[in-house]
């Protein structure tokens, strides 16, 4: 593994310096540093250097739906998007609800070598919502699971949710809730509002998300646990989380890139690429989640990368699967929605896409670190001045269901480093030797 | 017009052209020989993913009266039941050389996808999609209203139409609200609050929860009753109203409410009716009822739609009608 010298680069968008990566760590940061013998020189002029991105919410689909994605293809996509760690959601087949399955996913991640894969454990057996899975066994396994989620399903039983919140305290875990009141969303297809009324698709009301979040923050307060809210999408959700934080409740929240930029108006053409759960909301909700992300109410951006094979999207809207890919567009969307609009700095981007998710996932000894001498060399080099037109077929993910197909987005991942090894160089993935 | 997907897409001029063409078509239907040679050699496929004998035979009759070859394709399977996908069905019809596809589908938006996904290049006529649109129903309703209340020509300016019942699940209501407004009529939707969609406030119409007040105070020129499906009152906690009896008492058109209407007011229903639920037998069979005539007008309107989509370049007068 060669050493790297990145010349004239702006860490967190600050003043330009040279950065040396050697022996898996940041070896030097400063002006005109001496390059180690044999080091690869990279011109970082105009580029921004960030800590490697951390995704708290990725669907890698393996085991079970290798037609949509594998750990190998999904983590290659993650590296291409600037990530050095991802949390792999539990709704696989079989469900990741035992130590055996989470260790399998963890091992596949190790073998692929693109990013660190941290499996998420299911809260309930088979995502059934009936009884707790063996959370302790998953926490104690080689995968060292700290994040537990029934994502795709809501832990809607209030007693079960209370027990889960309490139980994971024993190993500093967190329950990541997919907030969706199931009775209010039976058959739901898209955000319930003006557009759904007109185009005749069954509505997914904002209250079905907000009611669960309100309940859960109060439960978390009552039992003194931490709670993570997955992909919140409405103004009301932002306001409830803001209220909970002001009250001192230990809650963190995420928003997806697509909820920062797309709206329910995108459903008008009945293109199921735009069918996602929670659904795309209104322009007012987009404004609210941008405000919440900028002011810290929302702690992180997480992709909810949800690959699907073509046949699950090339059909009637009501028959199509929920979800869209996101790993390779997340950073560009955050740049477009938050940086280029003047709402956030690159240091803020590092906070919401690296530092905070690493902390919530309890992997902050290795990821989301400062760019300083001696720190692990998990980094991403970004050219914010570049633009590109998204082509789903040209992405690393095995699925093409990107909602940004044909859209020009700002920014380009030039290089990604995982413990000093370049997983991406010149924008292209580099397989381990 | 390449496709007929939504009544909302129609301009006033297009809507009136359709109605005027339908009037010409209707005139030919009183002749001894009803069949016209207009679409000879053209193929019309009735693609029905949902049972609807009435709508299918109406389109079939319309296409046959225009001398088109008609293929009925009942596609009960779907992507959901792991039958043939919509895409493969479309590619099949394309390969067979369909000139027009009349599609009825349980999924809102399926006709839009057929028209725009690049799977086939036939004209697509929406014969009802999910809870979205049923544009030929709105056209036949407008045609019927125009005949009775507007002298059979022009638009419907100033006429008042009350649409009563399950608006939430109704493609008939969605289609009529827009087309009637485009033609200058005023529309009031009357429904229990549970059966009005969230978001209805942006529609170009008024809404009311009170049928008696609407009939007595607003004095509609036409009252259109919507079918209420019986499964809407099952489902326990999820039921939309407490019982059939309560629905009939509050929203049913019975002889008592019939007596309140102005003399000229007509009673409409898209069928099939639930006699005794949303409409009583007296109302359905009264002199005001134009329900059977709606069915007849459906054939003329569908002839007009097929004609304009498939032979649309020339005016109706320029042909052998």
XYZ file of C-alpha atoms in Angstrom:
754
model
C 0.000 0.000 0.000
C 1.641 3.229 -1.137
C 1.638 6.431 0.833
C -0.357 9.347 -0.582
C 0.317 13.060 -0.573
C -2.712 15.219 -1.320
C -1.380 18.657 -2.270
C -3.102 21.968 -1.751
C -6.379 20.506 -0.447
C -8.930 22.176 1.841
C -9.751 19.982 4.885
C -13.419 20.582 5.791
C -13.394 23.380 3.223
C -10.815 25.407 5.233
C -7.421 26.717 4.174
C -5.416 24.709 1.660
C -2.698 22.416 3.039
C -0.894 19.235 2.079
C -2.032 15.997 3.727
C 0.086 12.839 3.900
C -1.470 9.396 4.384
C 0.975 6.716 5.411
C 0.708 3.440 7.315
C -3.075 3.687 7.459
C -3.097 6.977 9.320
C -2.847 10.683 8.626
C 0.928 11.152 8.845
C 1.248 14.871 8.253
C -0.920 17.959 7.731
C 0.667 21.254 6.768
C 2.183 23.520 4.153
C 4.691 22.013 1.728
C 5.146 18.779 3.659
C 7.880 16.327 2.750
C 6.532 13.379 0.786
C 7.602 9.914 1.990
C 9.630 7.934 -0.517
C 7.414 6.383 -3.203
C 4.344 8.358 -2.189
C 1.626 8.904 -4.799
C 1.024 12.596 -5.397
C -2.568 13.787 -5.803
C -3.322 17.369 -6.816
C -6.067 18.495 -4.459
C -6.302 22.042 -5.777
C -9.862 23.272 -5.387
C -10.877 20.031 -3.698
C -12.343 19.505 -0.250
C -11.145 16.777 2.124
C -13.702 15.273 4.492
C -13.636 12.389 6.933
C -14.904 9.259 5.182
C -18.692 9.282 5.076
C -20.682 7.002 7.366
C -24.128 5.757 6.363
C -26.375 4.717 9.204
C -29.027 3.356 6.848
C -28.072 1.142 3.891
C -29.873 -1.823 2.392
C -27.250 -4.213 1.015
C -29.915 -6.891 0.323
C -27.579 -9.838 0.942
C -28.462 -12.467 2.025
C -31.637 -13.108 0.029
C -32.008 -10.489 -2.680
C -28.712 -10.768 -4.498
C -30.622 -9.873 -7.685
C -30.944 -6.341 -6.288
C -27.572 -5.911 -4.578
C -24.801 -7.841 -2.908
C -22.534 -6.788 -0.102
C -19.805 -6.537 -2.730
C -21.714 -4.311 -5.185
C -23.372 -2.237 -2.490
C -20.161 -1.481 -0.645
C -18.372 -0.698 -3.911
C -21.171 1.801 -4.555
C -20.653 3.148 -1.049
C -16.935 3.694 -1.641
C -17.713 5.399 -4.954
C -20.031 7.709 -3.058
C -17.312 8.614 -0.559
C -18.308 6.315 2.289
C -15.897 4.380 4.478
C -18.525 2.742 6.693
C -22.121 1.652 6.235
C -24.727 0.164 8.524
C -26.476 -2.681 6.722
C -30.187 -2.859 7.486
C -31.693 -6.032 8.881
C -34.540 -6.699 6.434
C -32.698 -9.383 4.514
C -33.801 -12.955 3.905
C -33.228 -14.500 6.347
C -33.713 -11.465 8.558
C -30.636 -10.300 10.453
C -32.152 -11.209 13.805
C -29.523 -13.662 15.044
C -25.811 -13.563 15.739
C -25.309 -15.957 12.826
C -26.784 -13.679 10.191
C -25.149 -10.468 11.424
C -21.777 -12.230 11.540
C -22.303 -13.447 7.970
C -22.988 -9.920 6.732
C -20.060 -8.561 8.730
C -17.744 -11.205 7.242
C -18.957 -10.505 3.681
C -18.139 -6.855 4.296
C -14.652 -7.722 5.487
C -14.056 -9.866 2.423
C -15.291 -7.182 0.027
C -13.000 -4.636 1.611
C -14.601 -1.491 0.205
C -15.944 -0.058 3.458
C -16.471 -1.189 7.030
C -19.825 -2.958 7.153
C -21.649 -2.720 10.459
C -24.764 -4.880 10.462
C -27.934 -3.541 12.036
C -29.789 -6.142 14.083
C -33.543 -6.625 13.902
C -35.432 -5.513 17.015
C -38.015 -8.274 16.733
C -37.844 -11.847 15.510
C -38.298 -11.905 11.747
C -39.305 -8.195 11.859
C -42.607 -9.618 13.039
C -43.222 -7.023 15.725
C -44.207 -9.731 18.211
C -41.197 -10.459 20.408
C -37.647 -9.257 20.899
C -34.871 -10.855 18.897
C -31.729 -11.896 20.781
C -30.312 -8.401 20.821
C -27.596 -9.259 23.330
C -26.287 -12.121 21.231
C -25.955 -9.802 18.237
C -24.254 -7.163 20.382
C -21.775 -9.739 21.701
C -21.106 -11.280 18.277
C -18.116 -10.503 16.081
C -20.327 -7.966 14.326
C -20.614 -5.992 17.600
C -24.083 -4.728 16.720
C -25.070 -1.453 18.384
C -27.885 -0.258 16.121
C -31.154 -2.199 16.122
C -33.995 -1.577 13.716
C -37.005 -3.260 12.153
C -36.645 -0.760 9.301
C -39.311 -1.234 6.674
C -41.602 -2.123 9.546
C -42.403 0.015 12.549
C -42.063 -1.345 16.080
C -45.609 -0.205 16.664
C -46.514 -2.102 19.823
C -45.827 0.432 22.579
C -44.860 -2.131 25.203
C -42.461 -3.909 22.864
C -40.898 -0.571 21.906
C -40.477 0.316 25.551
C -38.777 -3.006 26.294
C -36.436 -2.635 23.322
C -35.442 0.889 24.343
C -34.698 -0.318 27.858
C -32.989 -3.570 26.959
C -30.339 -2.161 24.616
C -29.015 0.096 27.382
C -27.090 -2.905 28.694
C -24.705 -2.725 25.724
C -25.029 0.960 24.786
C -27.232 0.123 21.836
C -29.809 2.291 20.132
C -33.179 1.512 18.578
C -33.561 3.134 15.165
C -37.278 3.457 14.582
C -39.012 3.414 11.223
C -41.901 5.636 12.303
C -45.039 4.482 10.535
C -48.322 3.841 12.285
C -49.441 0.738 10.411
C -53.212 1.176 10.627
C -53.057 4.716 9.273
C -50.992 3.580 6.299
C -52.713 0.410 5.103
C -52.351 0.300 1.333
C -50.665 3.705 1.336
C -48.884 4.667 -1.865
C -47.739 8.273 -1.526
C -47.974 11.354 0.688
C -51.592 12.153 1.473
C -52.397 15.631 0.246
C -53.247 17.688 -2.785
C -51.369 15.503 -5.249
C -52.655 12.158 -3.959
C -56.215 13.488 -4.017
C -55.839 14.470 -7.636
C -53.972 11.503 -9.053
C -55.908 8.940 -7.089
C -53.217 7.133 -5.120
C -53.932 6.035 -1.549
C -52.484 8.486 0.960
C -49.712 8.050 3.552
C -50.551 10.810 6.013
C -47.876 12.805 7.825
C -49.617 12.074 11.116
C -48.788 8.378 10.777
C -45.099 9.295 11.108
C -45.481 12.090 13.628
C -47.690 10.130 16.026
C -45.076 7.369 16.375
C -42.201 9.834 16.820
C -44.151 11.695 19.506
C -44.863 8.455 21.332
C -41.305 7.222 21.036
C -39.590 10.357 22.328
C -41.851 10.217 25.379
C -41.071 6.535 25.869
C -37.342 7.273 25.552
C -37.674 10.001 28.151
C -39.609 7.760 30.499
C -37.088 4.929 30.456
C -33.993 7.110 30.025
C -32.905 5.524 26.762
C -31.532 6.910 23.572
C -33.675 6.778 20.455
C -32.803 7.252 16.813
C -35.517 8.303 14.355
C -34.974 6.994 10.844
C -35.670 9.095 7.762
C -38.037 11.672 9.168
C -39.830 13.487 6.405
C -42.381 16.024 7.654
C -42.417 19.464 9.226
C -44.346 18.058 12.162
C -41.662 15.419 12.772
C -38.961 18.082 12.796
C -40.941 20.108 15.320
C -41.488 17.114 17.610
C -37.775 16.241 17.577
C -36.874 19.886 18.205
C -39.235 19.916 21.186
C -37.824 16.629 22.492
C -34.242 17.844 22.293
C -35.130 21.085 24.066
C -36.612 18.928 26.800
C -33.364 16.995 27.118
C -34.546 13.740 25.614
C -31.697 11.665 24.141
C -33.025 11.501 20.585
C -31.210 11.695 17.273
C -32.795 11.966 13.853
C -31.924 11.378 10.242
C -33.169 12.661 6.910
C -32.508 11.097 3.529
C -30.979 12.995 0.618
C -34.149 12.513 -1.432
C -36.355 14.105 1.219
C -34.085 17.157 1.018
C -34.786 17.769 -2.644
C -37.745 15.833 -4.102
C -41.471 16.343 -3.461
C -44.776 14.558 -3.974
C -45.110 16.476 -7.244
C -42.625 13.928 -8.616
C -45.366 11.265 -8.378
C -47.506 12.908 -11.034
C -45.975 10.916 -13.879
C -46.644 7.626 -12.026
C -42.962 6.683 -12.414
C -42.404 4.190 -9.579
C -38.794 5.319 -9.313
C -40.265 8.025 -7.088
C -42.141 5.563 -4.874
C -40.407 5.468 -1.520
C -41.228 4.950 2.131
C -41.674 7.348 3.845
C -43.075 9.023 0.779
C -41.823 12.197 -0.841
C -43.594 15.039 0.947
C -44.497 18.626 0.075
C -42.222 21.562 -0.720
C -43.010 22.916 2.745
C -41.773 19.699 4.338
C -38.595 19.876 2.249
C -38.028 23.371 3.576
C -38.611 22.148 7.138
C -36.148 19.252 6.931
C -33.523 21.561 5.402
C -34.018 23.976 8.299
C -33.871 21.105 10.772
C -30.681 19.737 9.290
C -29.030 23.157 9.267
C -29.943 23.978 12.880
C -28.950 20.566 14.254
C -32.448 19.293 15.051
C -31.755 16.601 12.482
C -28.391 15.072 13.334
C -27.505 13.170 10.207
C -28.173 12.473 6.572
C -28.545 8.752 5.878
C -29.155 7.354 2.421
C -31.808 4.660 2.920
C -30.120 3.230 -0.189
C -32.779 0.735 -1.344
C -31.823 -1.077 -4.541
C -34.511 -2.942 -6.469
C -34.307 -4.977 -9.661
C -35.890 -3.410 -12.722
C -38.942 -5.670 -12.711
C -39.929 -4.410 -9.262
C -40.034 -0.846 -10.606
C -41.050 -1.293 -14.255
C -44.709 -1.855 -13.393
C -47.844 -0.196 -12.038
C -47.149 2.297 -9.231
C -49.304 0.353 -6.781
C -47.480 -2.889 -7.612
C -43.973 -1.400 -7.426
C -41.546 -1.756 -4.530
C -40.787 1.182 -2.239
C -37.280 2.605 -2.319
C -34.545 4.324 -4.275
C -30.786 4.041 -4.477
C -28.722 6.756 -2.862
C -25.139 5.874 -1.955
C -23.594 7.358 -5.076
C -25.665 10.547 -5.124
C -25.982 11.400 -1.403
C -23.024 13.765 -1.158
C -23.988 15.582 -4.348
C -27.577 16.005 -3.190
C -26.455 17.364 0.175
C -24.141 19.761 -1.645
C -26.970 20.903 -3.924
C -29.572 21.235 -1.169
C -27.450 22.545 1.685
C -23.992 23.793 0.650
C -24.684 25.463 -2.673
C -27.722 27.131 -1.088
C -25.531 28.626 1.657
C -27.282 26.762 4.481
C -24.315 24.620 5.531
C -20.524 24.613 5.336
C -18.361 21.643 4.402
C -17.577 21.270 8.107
C -21.340 20.874 8.632
C -21.403 18.252 5.884
C -18.680 16.332 7.723
C -20.765 16.571 10.879
C -24.006 15.215 9.365
C -22.492 12.637 7.024
C -19.586 11.384 9.130
C -19.031 12.543 12.712
C -22.607 12.281 13.965
C -23.538 8.988 12.280
C -20.285 7.427 13.524
C -21.128 8.548 17.037
C -24.721 7.269 16.901
C -23.497 3.917 15.563
C -20.746 3.797 18.214
C -18.020 3.393 15.598
C -16.478 6.779 16.345
C -13.132 5.347 17.397
C -12.432 4.605 13.723
C -14.761 6.834 11.705
C -15.891 10.421 11.747
C -12.531 11.489 13.161
C -10.821 14.869 12.844
C -8.352 15.276 9.965
C -5.268 15.364 12.178
C -1.941 13.596 12.532
C -2.278 10.079 13.920
C -5.947 9.702 13.070
C -7.078 6.750 10.922
C -6.868 7.660 7.248
C -10.586 7.275 6.486
C -11.109 10.174 4.130
C -12.928 11.351 1.034
C -11.619 13.853 -1.504
C -14.361 15.848 -3.208
C -14.294 18.181 -6.196
C -17.215 20.502 -5.485
C -16.805 22.398 -8.766
C -17.421 19.342 -10.936
C -20.889 18.484 -12.238
C -22.240 15.268 -13.682
C -25.416 13.880 -15.166
C -26.615 10.853 -13.211
C -26.825 7.617 -15.178
C -28.292 4.751 -13.204
C -26.795 2.121 -15.471
C -23.290 3.550 -15.013
C -23.367 3.392 -11.227
C -21.597 0.782 -9.098
C -24.794 -0.370 -7.396
C -26.372 -3.402 -9.038
C -29.719 -1.597 -9.325
C -30.672 1.384 -11.459
C -33.557 2.832 -9.452
C -32.077 6.262 -8.903
C -34.602 9.120 -8.834
C -31.889 11.434 -10.158
C -31.528 9.693 -13.509
C -30.762 12.299 -16.157
C -30.412 15.044 -13.587
C -27.275 17.165 -13.347
C -25.828 17.186 -9.844
C -22.879 19.140 -8.435
C -19.756 17.587 -6.947
C -17.726 14.512 -7.621
C -15.963 12.028 -5.360
C -12.364 12.040 -6.598
C -10.886 9.608 -4.099
C -11.886 7.612 -1.037
C -9.416 6.172 1.477
C -10.132 3.361 3.916
C -7.360 3.160 6.527
C -4.981 4.684 3.998
C -5.902 2.386 1.108
C -7.418 4.133 -1.900
C -10.774 2.435 -2.565
C -11.545 5.087 -5.169
C -9.036 7.013 -7.286
C -9.832 9.445 -10.097
C -13.501 8.705 -9.425
C -13.168 4.964 -10.124
C -13.241 2.119 -7.613
C -9.904 0.389 -7.032
C -10.148 -3.228 -5.927
C -7.904 -4.381 -3.115
C -4.664 -5.963 -4.328
C -55.032 14.383 -29.100
C -52.880 11.294 -29.161
C -54.371 9.679 -26.037
C -57.393 10.168 -23.809
C -56.042 9.643 -20.303
C -57.683 12.215 -18.081
C -60.659 14.554 -18.344
C -58.400 17.093 -16.700
C -56.185 17.191 -19.807
C -59.028 18.322 -22.086
C -59.280 21.943 -23.129
C -62.712 23.498 -23.550
C -62.390 23.305 -27.325
C -61.332 19.657 -27.254
C -64.182 18.774 -24.911
C -66.729 20.509 -27.111
C -65.303 18.863 -30.237
C -65.712 15.500 -28.525
C -69.295 16.285 -27.538
C -70.178 17.646 -30.979
C -68.647 14.588 -32.631
C -70.557 12.379 -30.219
C -73.768 14.146 -31.253
C -73.034 13.319 -34.881
C -72.312 9.743 -33.920
C -75.537 9.548 -31.943
C -77.467 10.784 -34.967
C -76.137 7.903 -37.042
C -77.323 5.456 -34.423
C -80.966 6.039 -35.240
C -80.394 4.822 -38.783
C -81.398 1.336 -39.785
C -77.774 0.471 -40.615
C -75.796 1.700 -37.632
C -72.373 0.688 -38.811
C -69.933 3.254 -40.268
C -66.857 2.325 -42.322
C -64.628 4.915 -40.648
C -62.149 2.674 -38.804
C -62.152 -0.253 -41.219
C -58.833 -2.094 -40.997
C -57.909 -0.567 -37.634
C -57.484 -2.714 -34.555
C -58.853 -1.703 -31.164
C -57.839 -3.757 -28.140
C -60.003 -3.736 -25.032
C -57.441 -4.434 -22.309
C -59.275 -5.077 -19.057
C -57.337 -5.788 -15.874
C -60.517 -5.358 -13.879
C -63.966 -6.757 -14.540
C -66.356 -4.279 -16.074
C -68.786 -5.842 -18.468
C -70.701 -2.594 -18.991
C -67.738 -0.469 -19.947
C -66.206 -3.195 -22.066
C -69.322 -3.829 -24.131
C -69.851 -0.097 -24.519
C -66.354 0.321 -25.991
C -66.743 -2.875 -28.004
C -70.011 -1.663 -29.468
C -68.495 1.747 -30.253
C -65.491 0.247 -32.032
C -67.607 -2.237 -34.000
C -70.054 0.459 -35.129
C -66.984 2.202 -36.584
C -65.957 -1.060 -38.353
C -62.774 -1.512 -36.352
C -61.496 -4.988 -35.565
C -61.942 -5.536 -31.839
C -59.880 -7.781 -29.622
C -60.924 -8.318 -26.030
C -57.994 -9.000 -23.752
C -58.974 -9.832 -20.204
C -55.762 -9.719 -18.210
C -56.763 -10.872 -14.775
C -53.199 -11.578 -13.765
C -50.843 -8.738 -12.985
C -47.439 -7.915 -11.617
C -48.979 -8.365 -8.195
C -50.303 -11.860 -8.729
C -47.129 -12.768 -10.646
C -48.991 -12.988 -13.892
C -47.741 -11.230 -16.989
C -46.458 -7.745 -16.300
C -48.104 -4.640 -17.706
C -44.957 -4.061 -19.714
C -44.999 -7.502 -21.341
C -48.693 -7.173 -22.100
C -48.013 -3.812 -23.735
C -45.127 -5.202 -25.773
C -47.379 -8.052 -26.919
C -50.104 -5.668 -28.060
C -47.493 -3.564 -29.825
C -46.190 -6.616 -31.649
C -49.730 -7.466 -32.740
C -50.164 -4.009 -34.243
C -52.879 -2.531 -32.049
C -53.933 0.935 -33.209
C -55.772 1.805 -30.025
C -55.743 0.269 -26.571
C -58.736 0.810 -24.347
C -57.482 0.070 -20.867
C -59.309 -0.536 -17.613
C -56.951 -1.087 -14.698
C -57.200 -1.363 -10.919
C -53.998 0.703 -10.535
C -54.198 4.478 -10.804
C -51.803 5.665 -13.499
C -51.552 2.428 -15.481
C -52.962 4.045 -18.680
C -50.532 6.943 -18.227
C -47.685 4.435 -18.047
C -48.931 2.593 -21.140
C -49.047 5.885 -23.023
C -45.685 7.231 -21.887
C -43.347 4.369 -20.955
C -42.335 3.701 -24.542
C -43.731 0.168 -24.553
C -46.203 0.703 -27.378
C -47.178 3.494 -29.754
C -50.933 2.889 -29.968
C -53.442 5.498 -28.862
C -54.394 4.820 -25.248
C -57.946 5.383 -24.003
C -58.393 5.294 -20.284
C -61.512 3.274 -19.486
C -61.056 3.760 -15.758
C -57.882 3.517 -13.675
C -57.996 2.831 -9.958
C -59.317 5.827 -8.088
C -57.958 8.251 -10.651
C -59.883 8.929 -13.872
C -62.619 7.648 -16.171
C -62.736 10.349 -18.843
C -65.313 8.803 -21.201
C -67.715 8.516 -18.263
C -67.334 12.254 -17.638
C -67.814 12.947 -21.340
C -70.985 10.882 -21.519
C -72.270 12.604 -18.395
C -71.530 16.016 -19.891
C -73.157 14.915 -23.148
C -76.282 13.833 -21.273
C -76.464 17.053 -19.259
C -75.962 19.119 -22.411
C -78.798 17.345 -24.184
C -81.259 17.881 -21.381
C -80.263 21.239 -19.997
C -78.239 23.151 -22.603
C -80.043 22.491 -25.845
C -77.532 19.926 -27.037
C -74.858 22.395 -28.161
C -72.040 24.496 -26.757
C -70.895 24.331 -23.167
C -72.596 23.985 -19.775
C -72.079 27.542 -18.513
C -73.980 28.325 -15.347
C -75.431 24.863 -14.784
C -75.226 23.401 -11.290
C -74.278 19.799 -10.766
C -74.253 18.045 -7.391
C -72.116 14.913 -7.221
C -73.104 12.829 -4.212
C -71.410 9.931 -2.479
C -68.033 8.226 -2.227
C -65.782 10.886 -3.765
C -62.628 9.494 -2.120
C -62.609 6.297 -4.149
C -64.363 7.638 -7.230
C -62.692 8.085 -10.586
C -66.083 9.259 -11.880
C -66.091 12.189 -9.462
C -62.462 13.124 -10.231
C -63.201 13.093 -13.958
C -66.472 15.006 -13.725
C -65.235 17.757 -11.429
C -62.643 18.848 -13.956
C -64.590 18.350 -17.154
C -67.745 20.052 -15.860
C -65.691 22.993 -14.665
C -63.895 23.189 -18.031
C -67.318 23.368 -19.654
C -68.431 26.169 -17.340
C -70.677 24.281 -14.907
C -70.531 24.709 -11.133
C -70.010 21.557 -9.125
C -70.716 20.751 -5.488
C -69.458 17.482 -4.052
C -71.689 16.130 -1.306
C -70.210 13.431 0.842
C -69.650 12.290 4.395
C -66.324 13.817 5.560
C -64.729 10.367 5.628
C -65.340 9.932 1.910
C -63.863 13.251 0.766
C -60.117 13.098 0.055
C -57.635 15.146 2.067
C -56.495 17.682 -0.518
C -59.940 18.170 -2.100
C -59.738 21.855 -1.210
C -57.714 22.576 -4.340
C -60.324 21.061 -6.665
C -62.364 23.488 -8.762
C -65.628 22.848 -6.916
C -67.470 23.362 -3.638
C -67.966 20.658 -1.037
C -70.758 19.940 1.406
C -71.550 17.356 4.069
C -75.268 18.126 3.913
C -77.296 16.716 1.048
C -80.615 18.209 2.175
C -79.188 21.716 2.380
C -77.498 21.375 -1.001
C -80.698 20.206 -2.690
C -82.966 22.765 -1.013
C -80.712 25.831 -1.033
C -78.433 25.378 -4.038
C -81.113 23.884 -6.323
C -78.880 21.833 -8.597
C -79.837 21.272 -12.243
C -78.400 17.770 -12.180
C -77.827 15.372 -9.295
C -75.268 12.669 -9.933
C -75.313 9.808 -7.446
C -72.105 7.788 -7.037
C -72.033 4.093 -6.357
C -71.145 3.241 -2.774
C -69.293 -0.014 -2.537
C -70.473 -2.182 0.278
C -66.933 -2.939 1.474
C -66.640 0.730 2.521
C -68.783 0.027 5.575
C -67.007 -3.157 6.572
C -63.551 -3.276 8.094
C -64.627 -2.559 11.655
C -62.673 0.432 12.938
C -61.683 1.339 9.393
C -65.242 1.594 8.069
C -66.067 4.909 6.403
C -69.615 5.117 7.811
C -71.543 3.259 10.476
C -74.204 1.415 8.473
C -76.035 1.251 5.170
C -79.166 2.583 6.816
C -77.394 5.628 8.191
C -75.791 6.271 4.814
C -79.141 6.092 3.055
C -80.750 8.399 5.600
C -78.080 11.056 5.239
C -76.871 10.697 1.626
C -79.348 8.519 -0.269
C -81.576 9.969 -2.984
C -85.104 8.881 -2.088
C -88.615 10.085 -2.990
C -88.579 12.638 -0.177
C -85.441 14.329 -1.510
C -86.625 13.900 -5.089
C -89.647 16.072 -4.233
C -87.404 18.942 -3.146
C -85.704 19.235 -6.539
C -86.647 21.865 -9.120
C -88.886 20.473 -11.865
C -86.200 20.435 -14.540
C -83.518 18.729 -12.438
C -82.233 15.434 -13.806
C -81.014 12.430 -11.823
C -77.883 10.590 -12.966
C -75.916 7.535 -11.895
C -72.886 5.957 -13.613
C -74.076 2.463 -12.724
C -74.187 -0.162 -11.543
C -76.650 1.085 -8.925
C -77.171 -0.147 -5.404
C -80.917 0.360 -5.264
C -81.915 1.147 -1.712
C -78.485 2.330 -0.700
C -77.407 5.471 -2.534
C -80.554 5.685 -4.681
C -84.092 4.459 -4.092
C -86.086 2.628 -6.733
C -88.454 5.573 -7.053
C -85.593 7.917 -7.788
C -83.896 5.531 -10.187
C -87.091 4.918 -12.133
C -88.573 8.420 -11.969
C -89.205 10.638 -14.959
C -86.198 12.718 -13.941
C -83.866 9.759 -14.233
C -81.623 9.772 -17.321
C -79.656 6.748 -16.186
C -80.558 4.482 -19.085
C -79.907 7.276 -21.545
C -76.415 7.697 -20.050
C -75.683 4.152 -21.172
C -76.813 4.854 -24.732
C -74.828 8.082 -24.828
C -71.791 6.161 -23.665
C -71.615 4.379 -27.012
C -71.791 7.658 -28.963
C -69.152 9.336 -26.810
C -66.800 6.365 -27.121
C -67.326 6.298 -30.887
C -66.343 9.974 -30.924
C -63.258 9.372 -28.810
C -62.070 6.440 -30.936
C -62.796 8.358 -34.106
C -60.930 11.487 -33.030
C -57.925 9.543 -31.749
C -57.612 7.193 -34.720
C -58.878 9.307 -37.623
C -58.455 12.629 -35.916
C -56.817 14.655 -38.668
C -59.990 15.193 -40.673
C -63.165 16.661 -39.272
C -66.142 14.423 -38.727
C -68.098 16.295 -41.384
C -65.472 15.456 -43.985
C -66.066 11.746 -43.707
C -68.866 9.446 -44.642
C -70.710 9.799 -41.350
